[in-house]
Amino acid sequence: MSIRQIMFTMLLLPAFNITNAVAAPVYLNNTNISVAVGAGTSPGSFNNTFNGGNTIDKVIDAPSATATEFHDQNTHIWFTATNVGGGLELQFDFGQEFDLRTLHFWNYTSEGYDVDNINFTFFNSSNTQVGTLGIVPALGSSPGILAQDIPLAAPLNVQFVTAFLTGTNREVDFQNIGFTAEVSTPRPTPNPNQVPEPGIISLLAIGLFGTLIGRHRFL
Ligand SMILES: [Ca+2]
Ligand SMILES: [Ca+2]
């Protein structure tokens, strides 16, 4: 292998690493994550939410972040808390860590039943809290309900999310909660005694070759 070929190979290595590090955003729904009713749910009634064998998966059944849903018993969630301040707790498990980019929320269309506040708590794969977020969602569009998109200040390395939804009049009715996210890349704690990664070695090698060739041209 000539010096020119070796240099070309060395240049390709870090480029390949950089390309791999950029993960494509994905929409998280019932095909790749799970959701459950949390133990923190207040006393109350789920009304018609589970009629006809429906499950809490209705929270994550939107096929995409831009999907339109119509309010019916097959796809909405309706919880009524017994007391003001009470609400519905949902627990999401993404199966692996993601970097969250956008929160999507499909609310009910009028004040009498819509969700008025949601408090999110984010946890990594070790169940260590990595962020919180409180939102006051907008009313859903009518008649087709589209998601309100809320950019997130990059909660990173999130595997578990707890959401607590409340209505000022005890009513909690909505269609879906969704997240657009990218699979997290490992972020090891820097260790001064650690051997440099292959990418760094490649960069060092390029510098070394550059120096050698520079010297060669002067000879
Ligand atoms: Ca739904
Ligand atoms: Ca309301």
PDB file of C-alpha atoms and ligand atoms in Angstrom:
ATOM      1  CA  MET A   1       0.000   0.000   0.000  1.00  0.00           C
ATOM      2  CA  SER A   2       1.425   3.364  -1.007  1.00  0.00           C
ATOM      3  CA  ILE A   3       1.558   6.335   1.358  1.00  0.00           C
ATOM      4  CA  ARG A   4      -1.208   7.920  -0.734  1.00  0.00           C
ATOM      5  CA  GLN A   5      -3.460   4.830  -0.257  1.00  0.00           C
ATOM      6  CA  ILE A   6      -2.730   4.675   3.460  1.00  0.00           C
ATOM      7  CA  MET A   7      -3.600   8.358   3.837  1.00  0.00           C
ATOM      8  CA  PHE A   8      -6.885   7.858   1.930  1.00  0.00           C
ATOM      9  CA  THR A   9      -7.818   4.967   4.264  1.00  0.00           C
ATOM     10  CA  MET A  10      -6.946   7.052   7.313  1.00  0.00           C
ATOM     11  CA  LEU A  11      -9.112   9.913   6.039  1.00  0.00           C
ATOM     12  CA  LEU A  12     -12.071   7.553   5.518  1.00  0.00           C
ATOM     13  CA  LEU A  13     -12.002   6.157   9.077  1.00  0.00           C
ATOM     14  CA  PRO A  14     -13.023   9.299  10.986  1.00  0.00           C
ATOM     15  CA  ALA A  15     -15.568  10.190   8.269  1.00  0.00           C
ATOM     16  CA  PHE A  16     -17.220   6.772   8.749  1.00  0.00           C
ATOM     17  CA  ASN A  17     -17.334   7.277  12.524  1.00  0.00           C
ATOM     18  CA  ILE A  18     -18.941  10.727  12.191  1.00  0.00           C
ATOM     19  CA  THR A  19     -21.607   9.383   9.787  1.00  0.00           C
ATOM     20  CA  ASN A  20     -22.486   6.581  12.208  1.00  0.00           C
ATOM     21  CA  ALA A  21     -22.843   9.028  15.121  1.00  0.00           C
ATOM     22  CA  VAL A  22     -25.769  10.890  13.469  1.00  0.00           C
ATOM     23  CA  ALA A  23     -28.889   8.760  14.140  1.00  0.00           C
ATOM     24  CA  ALA A  24     -32.093   9.366  12.188  1.00  0.00           C
ATOM     25  CA  PRO A  25     -35.054  10.729  14.200  1.00  0.00           C
ATOM     26  CA  VAL A  26     -37.846   8.195  14.722  1.00  0.00           C
ATOM     27  CA  TYR A  27     -41.439   8.561  15.906  1.00  0.00           C
ATOM     28  CA  LEU A  28     -42.082   6.522  19.047  1.00  0.00           C
ATOM     29  CA  ASN A  29     -45.470   4.777  19.137  1.00  0.00           C
ATOM     30  CA  ASN A  30     -47.063   1.388  19.866  1.00  0.00           C
ATOM     31  CA  THR A  31     -44.736  -0.320  17.385  1.00  0.00           C
ATOM     32  CA  ASN A  32     -41.549   0.490  19.334  1.00  0.00           C
ATOM     33  CA  ILE A  33     -42.420   1.638  22.913  1.00  0.00           C
ATOM     34  CA  SER A  34     -44.895   0.752  25.675  1.00  0.00           C
ATOM     35  CA  VAL A  35     -47.137   2.720  28.023  1.00  0.00           C
ATOM     36  CA  ALA A  36     -48.938   1.793  31.244  1.00  0.00           C
ATOM     37  CA  VAL A  37     -51.237   3.462  33.757  1.00  0.00           C
ATOM     38  CA  GLY A  38     -49.027   4.527  36.678  1.00  0.00           C
ATOM     39  CA  ALA A  39     -49.597   3.750  40.351  1.00  0.00           C
ATOM     40  CA  GLY A  40     -49.584   7.522  40.925  1.00  0.00           C
ATOM     41  CA  THR A  41     -52.975   7.849  39.216  1.00  0.00           C
ATOM     42  CA  SER A  42     -55.421   9.575  41.573  1.00  0.00           C
ATOM     43  CA  PRO A  43     -58.792   8.143  42.599  1.00  0.00           C
ATOM     44  CA  GLY A  44     -61.208   8.606  39.709  1.00  0.00           C
ATOM     45  CA  SER A  45     -63.012   7.001  36.799  1.00  0.00           C
ATOM     46  CA  PHE A  46     -61.867   5.997  33.317  1.00  0.00           C
ATOM     47  CA  ASN A  47     -65.447   6.418  31.997  1.00  0.00           C
ATOM     48  CA  ASN A  48     -65.638   4.726  28.565  1.00  0.00           C
ATOM     49  CA  THR A  49     -61.854   4.563  27.976  1.00  0.00           C
ATOM     50  CA  PHE A  50     -61.595   0.763  28.132  1.00  0.00           C
ATOM     51  CA  ASN A  51     -64.948  -0.121  26.548  1.00  0.00           C
ATOM     52  CA  GLY A  52     -64.893  -2.737  23.811  1.00  0.00           C
ATOM     53  CA  GLY A  53     -61.628  -4.289  25.008  1.00  0.00           C
ATOM     54  CA  ASN A  54     -59.602  -1.121  24.375  1.00  0.00           C
ATOM     55  CA  THR A  55     -56.378  -0.660  26.326  1.00  0.00           C
ATOM     56  CA  ILE A  56     -54.176   2.237  27.424  1.00  0.00           C
ATOM     57  CA  ASP A  57     -52.230   1.672  24.168  1.00  0.00           C
ATOM     58  CA  LYS A  58     -54.678   4.213  22.719  1.00  0.00           C
ATOM     59  CA  VAL A  59     -52.217   6.801  24.108  1.00  0.00           C
ATOM     60  CA  ILE A  60     -49.552   5.701  21.595  1.00  0.00           C
ATOM     61  CA  ASP A  61     -51.584   4.438  18.616  1.00  0.00           C
ATOM     62  CA  ALA A  62     -50.984   7.404  16.277  1.00  0.00           C
ATOM     63  CA  PRO A  63     -49.075   6.056  13.250  1.00  0.00           C
ATOM     64  CA  SER A  64     -47.005   9.241  12.858  1.00  0.00           C
ATOM     65  CA  ALA A  65     -46.415  12.660  14.398  1.00  0.00           C
ATOM     66  CA  THR A  66     -48.556  14.253  11.671  1.00  0.00           C
ATOM     67  CA  ALA A  67     -51.499  11.833  11.938  1.00  0.00           C
ATOM     68  CA  THR A  68     -55.043  13.188  12.289  1.00  0.00           C
ATOM     69  CA  GLU A  69     -57.310  11.544  14.874  1.00  0.00           C
ATOM     70  CA  PHE A  70     -61.033  11.932  15.365  1.00  0.00           C
ATOM     71  CA  HIS A  71     -62.503  11.843  18.845  1.00  0.00           C
ATOM     72  CA  ASP A  72     -64.110   8.452  19.423  1.00  0.00           C
ATOM     73  CA  GLN A  73     -63.996   5.632  21.954  1.00  0.00           C
ATOM     74  CA  ASN A  74     -61.565   3.591  19.871  1.00  0.00           C
ATOM     75  CA  THR A  75     -58.724   6.028  20.256  1.00  0.00           C
ATOM     76  CA  HIS A  76     -59.320   8.663  22.969  1.00  0.00           C
ATOM     77  CA  ILE A  77     -58.520   8.533  26.696  1.00  0.00           C
ATOM     78  CA  TRP A  78     -61.015   9.990  29.196  1.00  0.00           C
ATOM     79  CA  PHE A  79     -60.294  10.062  32.928  1.00  0.00           C
ATOM     80  CA  THR A  80     -62.227  12.009  35.572  1.00  0.00           C
ATOM     81  CA  ALA A  81     -60.438  12.595  38.865  1.00  0.00           C
ATOM     82  CA  THR A  82     -62.514  12.428  42.043  1.00  0.00           C
ATOM     83  CA  ASN A  83     -60.864  15.547  43.467  1.00  0.00           C
ATOM     84  CA  VAL A  84     -59.498  18.768  41.954  1.00  0.00           C
ATOM     85  CA  GLY A  85     -55.710  18.355  41.593  1.00  0.00           C
ATOM     86  CA  GLY A  86     -56.065  14.639  40.920  1.00  0.00           C
ATOM     87  CA  GLY A  87     -54.983  13.239  37.580  1.00  0.00           C
ATOM     88  CA  LEU A  88     -53.861  10.384  35.368  1.00  0.00           C
ATOM     89  CA  GLU A  89     -50.284   9.079  35.570  1.00  0.00           C
ATOM     90  CA  LEU A  90     -48.775   7.386  32.522  1.00  0.00           C
ATOM     91  CA  GLN A  91     -45.473   5.520  32.472  1.00  0.00           C
ATOM     92  CA  PHE A  92     -43.620   5.162  29.156  1.00  0.00           C
ATOM     93  CA  ASP A  93     -40.805   2.686  28.522  1.00  0.00           C
ATOM     94  CA  PHE A  94     -38.788   3.250  25.335  1.00  0.00           C
ATOM     95  CA  GLY A  95     -36.833  -0.039  25.677  1.00  0.00           C
ATOM     96  CA  GLN A  96     -33.527   1.820  25.208  1.00  0.00           C
ATOM     97  CA  GLU A  97     -32.177   5.351  25.662  1.00  0.00           C
ATOM     98  CA  PHE A  98     -33.246   8.101  23.247  1.00  0.00           C
ATOM     99  CA  ASP A  99     -32.414  11.793  22.864  1.00  0.00           C
ATOM    100  CA  LEU A 100     -35.828  13.484  22.715  1.00  0.00           C
ATOM    101  CA  ARG A 101     -36.344  16.207  20.102  1.00  0.00           C
ATOM    102  CA  THR A 102     -40.080  16.944  19.947  1.00  0.00           C
ATOM    103  CA  LEU A 103     -43.095  16.207  22.139  1.00  0.00           C
ATOM    104  CA  HIS A 104     -46.411  15.737  20.307  1.00  0.00           C
ATOM    105  CA  PHE A 105     -49.756  16.092  22.101  1.00  0.00           C
ATOM    106  CA  TRP A 106     -53.241  15.586  20.669  1.00  0.00           C
ATOM    107  CA  ASN A 107     -55.619  17.331  23.111  1.00  0.00           C
ATOM    108  CA  TYR A 108     -59.414  17.306  23.269  1.00  0.00           C
ATOM    109  CA  THR A 109     -61.091  20.141  21.372  1.00  0.00           C
ATOM    110  CA  SER A 110     -62.925  22.087  24.100  1.00  0.00           C
ATOM    111  CA  GLU A 111     -62.200  23.379  27.577  1.00  0.00           C
ATOM    112  CA  GLY A 112     -64.878  21.280  29.302  1.00  0.00           C
ATOM    113  CA  TYR A 113     -62.853  18.068  28.926  1.00  0.00           C
ATOM    114  CA  ASP A 114     -59.366  18.908  27.572  1.00  0.00           C
ATOM    115  CA  VAL A 115     -56.084  18.357  29.443  1.00  0.00           C
ATOM    116  CA  ASP A 116     -54.915  21.598  31.097  1.00  0.00           C
ATOM    117  CA  ASN A 117     -51.527  20.625  32.545  1.00  0.00           C
ATOM    118  CA  ILE A 118     -48.968  17.846  32.035  1.00  0.00           C
ATOM    119  CA  ASN A 119     -45.907  17.310  34.182  1.00  0.00           C
ATOM    120  CA  PHE A 120     -43.253  15.101  32.605  1.00  0.00           C
ATOM    121  CA  THR A 121     -40.332  13.480  34.427  1.00  0.00           C
ATOM    122  CA  PHE A 122     -37.555  11.874  32.371  1.00  0.00           C
ATOM    123  CA  PHE A 123     -35.274   9.023  33.496  1.00  0.00           C
ATOM    124  CA  ASN A 124     -32.304   7.245  31.915  1.00  0.00           C
ATOM    125  CA  SER A 125     -31.840   3.457  31.647  1.00  0.00           C
ATOM    126  CA  SER A 126     -30.658   3.354  35.288  1.00  0.00           C
ATOM    127  CA  ASN A 127     -33.874   5.082  36.406  1.00  0.00           C
ATOM    128  CA  THR A 128     -31.902   8.205  37.336  1.00  0.00           C
ATOM    129  CA  GLN A 129     -33.888  11.396  36.749  1.00  0.00           C
ATOM    130  CA  VAL A 130     -32.434  13.403  33.840  1.00  0.00           C
ATOM    131  CA  GLY A 131     -35.055  16.140  33.391  1.00  0.00           C
ATOM    132  CA  THR A 132     -38.539  17.520  34.030  1.00  0.00           C
ATOM    133  CA  LEU A 133     -40.989  19.514  31.921  1.00  0.00           C
ATOM    134  CA  GLY A 134     -44.329  21.158  32.703  1.00  0.00           C
ATOM    135  CA  ILE A 135     -46.605  22.153  29.819  1.00  0.00           C
ATOM    136  CA  VAL A 136     -49.989  23.830  29.387  1.00  0.00           C
ATOM    137  CA  PRO A 137     -51.152  22.202  26.152  1.00  0.00           C
ATOM    138  CA  ALA A 138     -53.295  23.982  23.555  1.00  0.00           C
ATOM    139  CA  LEU A 139     -56.821  22.860  22.697  1.00  0.00           C
ATOM    140  CA  GLY A 140     -56.983  20.247  19.958  1.00  0.00           C
ATOM    141  CA  SER A 141     -57.923  21.300  16.433  1.00  0.00           C
ATOM    142  CA  SER A 142     -61.442  20.465  15.202  1.00  0.00           C
ATOM    143  CA  PRO A 143     -62.887  18.342  13.734  1.00  0.00           C
ATOM    144  CA  GLY A 144     -59.687  16.450  12.868  1.00  0.00           C
ATOM    145  CA  ILE A 145     -57.300  16.592  15.835  1.00  0.00           C
ATOM    146  CA  LEU A 146     -53.681  17.279  14.897  1.00  0.00           C
ATOM    147  CA  ALA A 147     -50.742  17.176  17.290  1.00  0.00           C
ATOM    148  CA  GLN A 148     -49.350  20.252  18.984  1.00  0.00           C
ATOM    149  CA  ASP A 149     -45.582  19.993  18.463  1.00  0.00           C
ATOM    150  CA  ILE A 150     -43.431  21.127  21.384  1.00  0.00           C
ATOM    151  CA  PRO A 151     -39.655  21.256  20.756  1.00  0.00           C
ATOM    152  CA  LEU A 152     -37.790  19.847  23.735  1.00  0.00           C
ATOM    153  CA  ALA A 153     -34.575  21.262  25.131  1.00  0.00           C
ATOM    154  CA  ALA A 154     -32.864  17.969  24.292  1.00  0.00           C
ATOM    155  CA  PRO A 155     -33.522  15.694  27.253  1.00  0.00           C
ATOM    156  CA  LEU A 156     -30.746  13.191  26.533  1.00  0.00           C
ATOM    157  CA  ASN A 157     -30.453   9.477  27.268  1.00  0.00           C
ATOM    158  CA  VAL A 158     -34.119   9.009  28.182  1.00  0.00           C
ATOM    159  CA  GLN A 159     -35.586   5.511  28.519  1.00  0.00           C
ATOM    160  CA  PHE A 160     -38.448   6.033  30.987  1.00  0.00           C
ATOM    161  CA  VAL A 161     -40.954   8.917  31.113  1.00  0.00           C
ATOM    162  CA  THR A 162     -43.649   9.591  33.694  1.00  0.00           C
ATOM    163  CA  ALA A 163     -46.463  11.971  32.696  1.00  0.00           C
ATOM    164  CA  PHE A 164     -49.082  13.332  35.115  1.00  0.00           C
ATOM    165  CA  LEU A 165     -52.084  14.843  33.307  1.00  0.00           C
ATOM    166  CA  THR A 166     -54.666  17.039  35.021  1.00  0.00           C
ATOM    167  CA  GLY A 167     -57.650  19.229  34.184  1.00  0.00           C
ATOM    168  CA  THR A 168     -58.682  22.234  36.282  1.00  0.00           C
ATOM    169  CA  ASN A 169     -62.232  20.790  36.330  1.00  0.00           C
ATOM    170  CA  ARG A 170     -60.950  17.188  37.019  1.00  0.00           C
ATOM    171  CA  GLU A 171     -61.543  16.122  33.385  1.00  0.00           C
ATOM    172  CA  VAL A 172     -58.631  14.622  31.382  1.00  0.00           C
ATOM    173  CA  ASP A 173     -59.511  13.813  27.749  1.00  0.00           C
ATOM    174  CA  PHE A 174     -56.979  13.528  24.939  1.00  0.00           C
ATOM    175  CA  GLN A 175     -56.002  11.390  21.956  1.00  0.00           C
ATOM    176  CA  ASN A 176     -52.250  10.683  22.041  1.00  0.00           C
ATOM    177  CA  ILE A 177     -48.854  11.507  23.443  1.00  0.00           C
ATOM    178  CA  GLY A 178     -45.871  11.019  21.114  1.00  0.00           C
ATOM    179  CA  PHE A 179     -42.154  11.684  20.946  1.00  0.00           C
ATOM    180  CA  THR A 180     -39.770  12.210  18.047  1.00  0.00           C
ATOM    181  CA  ALA A 181     -36.343  11.064  19.161  1.00  0.00           C
ATOM    182  CA  GLU A 182     -32.964   9.697  18.149  1.00  0.00           C
ATOM    183  CA  VAL A 183     -31.305   6.629  19.611  1.00  0.00           C
ATOM    184  CA  SER A 184     -28.746   7.887  22.130  1.00  0.00           C
ATOM    185  CA  THR A 185     -25.094   7.369  21.376  1.00  0.00           C
ATOM    186  CA  PRO A 186     -22.995   6.108  24.286  1.00  0.00           C
ATOM    187  CA  ARG A 187     -21.443   8.930  26.274  1.00  0.00           C
ATOM    188  CA  PRO A 188     -18.722   7.324  28.442  1.00  0.00           C
ATOM    189  CA  THR A 189     -17.330   9.377  31.288  1.00  0.00           C
ATOM    190  CA  PRO A 190     -13.946  10.808  30.184  1.00  0.00           C
ATOM    191  CA  ASN A 191     -11.093   8.912  31.814  1.00  0.00           C
ATOM    192  CA  PRO A 192      -7.628  10.496  31.661  1.00  0.00           C
ATOM    193  CA  ASN A 193      -6.023   7.013  31.772  1.00  0.00           C
ATOM    194  CA  GLN A 194      -8.212   5.667  28.946  1.00  0.00           C
ATOM    195  CA  VAL A 195      -6.633   4.531  25.654  1.00  0.00           C
ATOM    196  CA  PRO A 196      -7.669   6.948  22.822  1.00  0.00           C
ATOM    197  CA  GLU A 197     -10.620   5.806  20.678  1.00  0.00           C
ATOM    198  CA  PRO A 198      -9.984   4.568  17.089  1.00  0.00           C
ATOM    199  CA  GLY A 199     -11.284   7.850  15.641  1.00  0.00           C
ATOM    200  CA  ILE A 200      -8.812   9.834  17.696  1.00  0.00           C
ATOM    201  CA  ILE A 201      -6.023   7.440  16.707  1.00  0.00           C
ATOM    202  CA  SER A 202      -6.922   8.035  13.037  1.00  0.00           C
ATOM    203  CA  LEU A 203      -6.758  11.798  13.497  1.00  0.00           C
ATOM    204  CA  LEU A 204      -3.386  11.469  15.232  1.00  0.00           C
ATOM    205  CA  ALA A 205      -2.168   9.271  12.371  1.00  0.00           C
ATOM    206  CA  ILE A 206      -3.246  11.845   9.779  1.00  0.00           C
ATOM    207  CA  GLY A 207      -1.328  14.493  11.659  1.00  0.00           C
ATOM    208  CA  LEU A 208       1.722  12.224  11.769  1.00  0.00           C
ATOM    209  CA  PHE A 209       1.515  11.415   8.036  1.00  0.00           C
ATOM    210  CA  GLY A 210       1.030  15.064   7.234  1.00  0.00           C
ATOM    211  CA  THR A 211       4.183  15.866   9.154  1.00  0.00           C
ATOM    212  CA  LEU A 212       6.124  13.061   7.439  1.00  0.00           C
ATOM    213  CA  ILE A 213       5.014  14.120   3.931  1.00  0.00           C
ATOM    214  CA  GLY A 214       5.729  17.734   4.708  1.00  0.00           C
ATOM    215  CA  ARG A 215       9.244  16.751   5.709  1.00  0.00           C
ATOM    216  CA  HIS A 216       9.591  14.466   2.635  1.00  0.00           C
ATOM    217  CA  ARG A 217       8.821  17.354   0.275  1.00  0.00           C
ATOM    218  CA  PHE A 218      11.517  19.473   1.850  1.00  0.00           C
ATOM    219  CA  LEU A 219      14.118  16.669   1.415  1.00  0.00           C
TER     220      LEU A 219
HETATM  221 CA    CA B   1     -55.200   7.612  20.286  1.00  0.00          CA
HETATM  222 CA    CA B   2     -60.028  21.854  30.590  1.00  0.00          CA
END
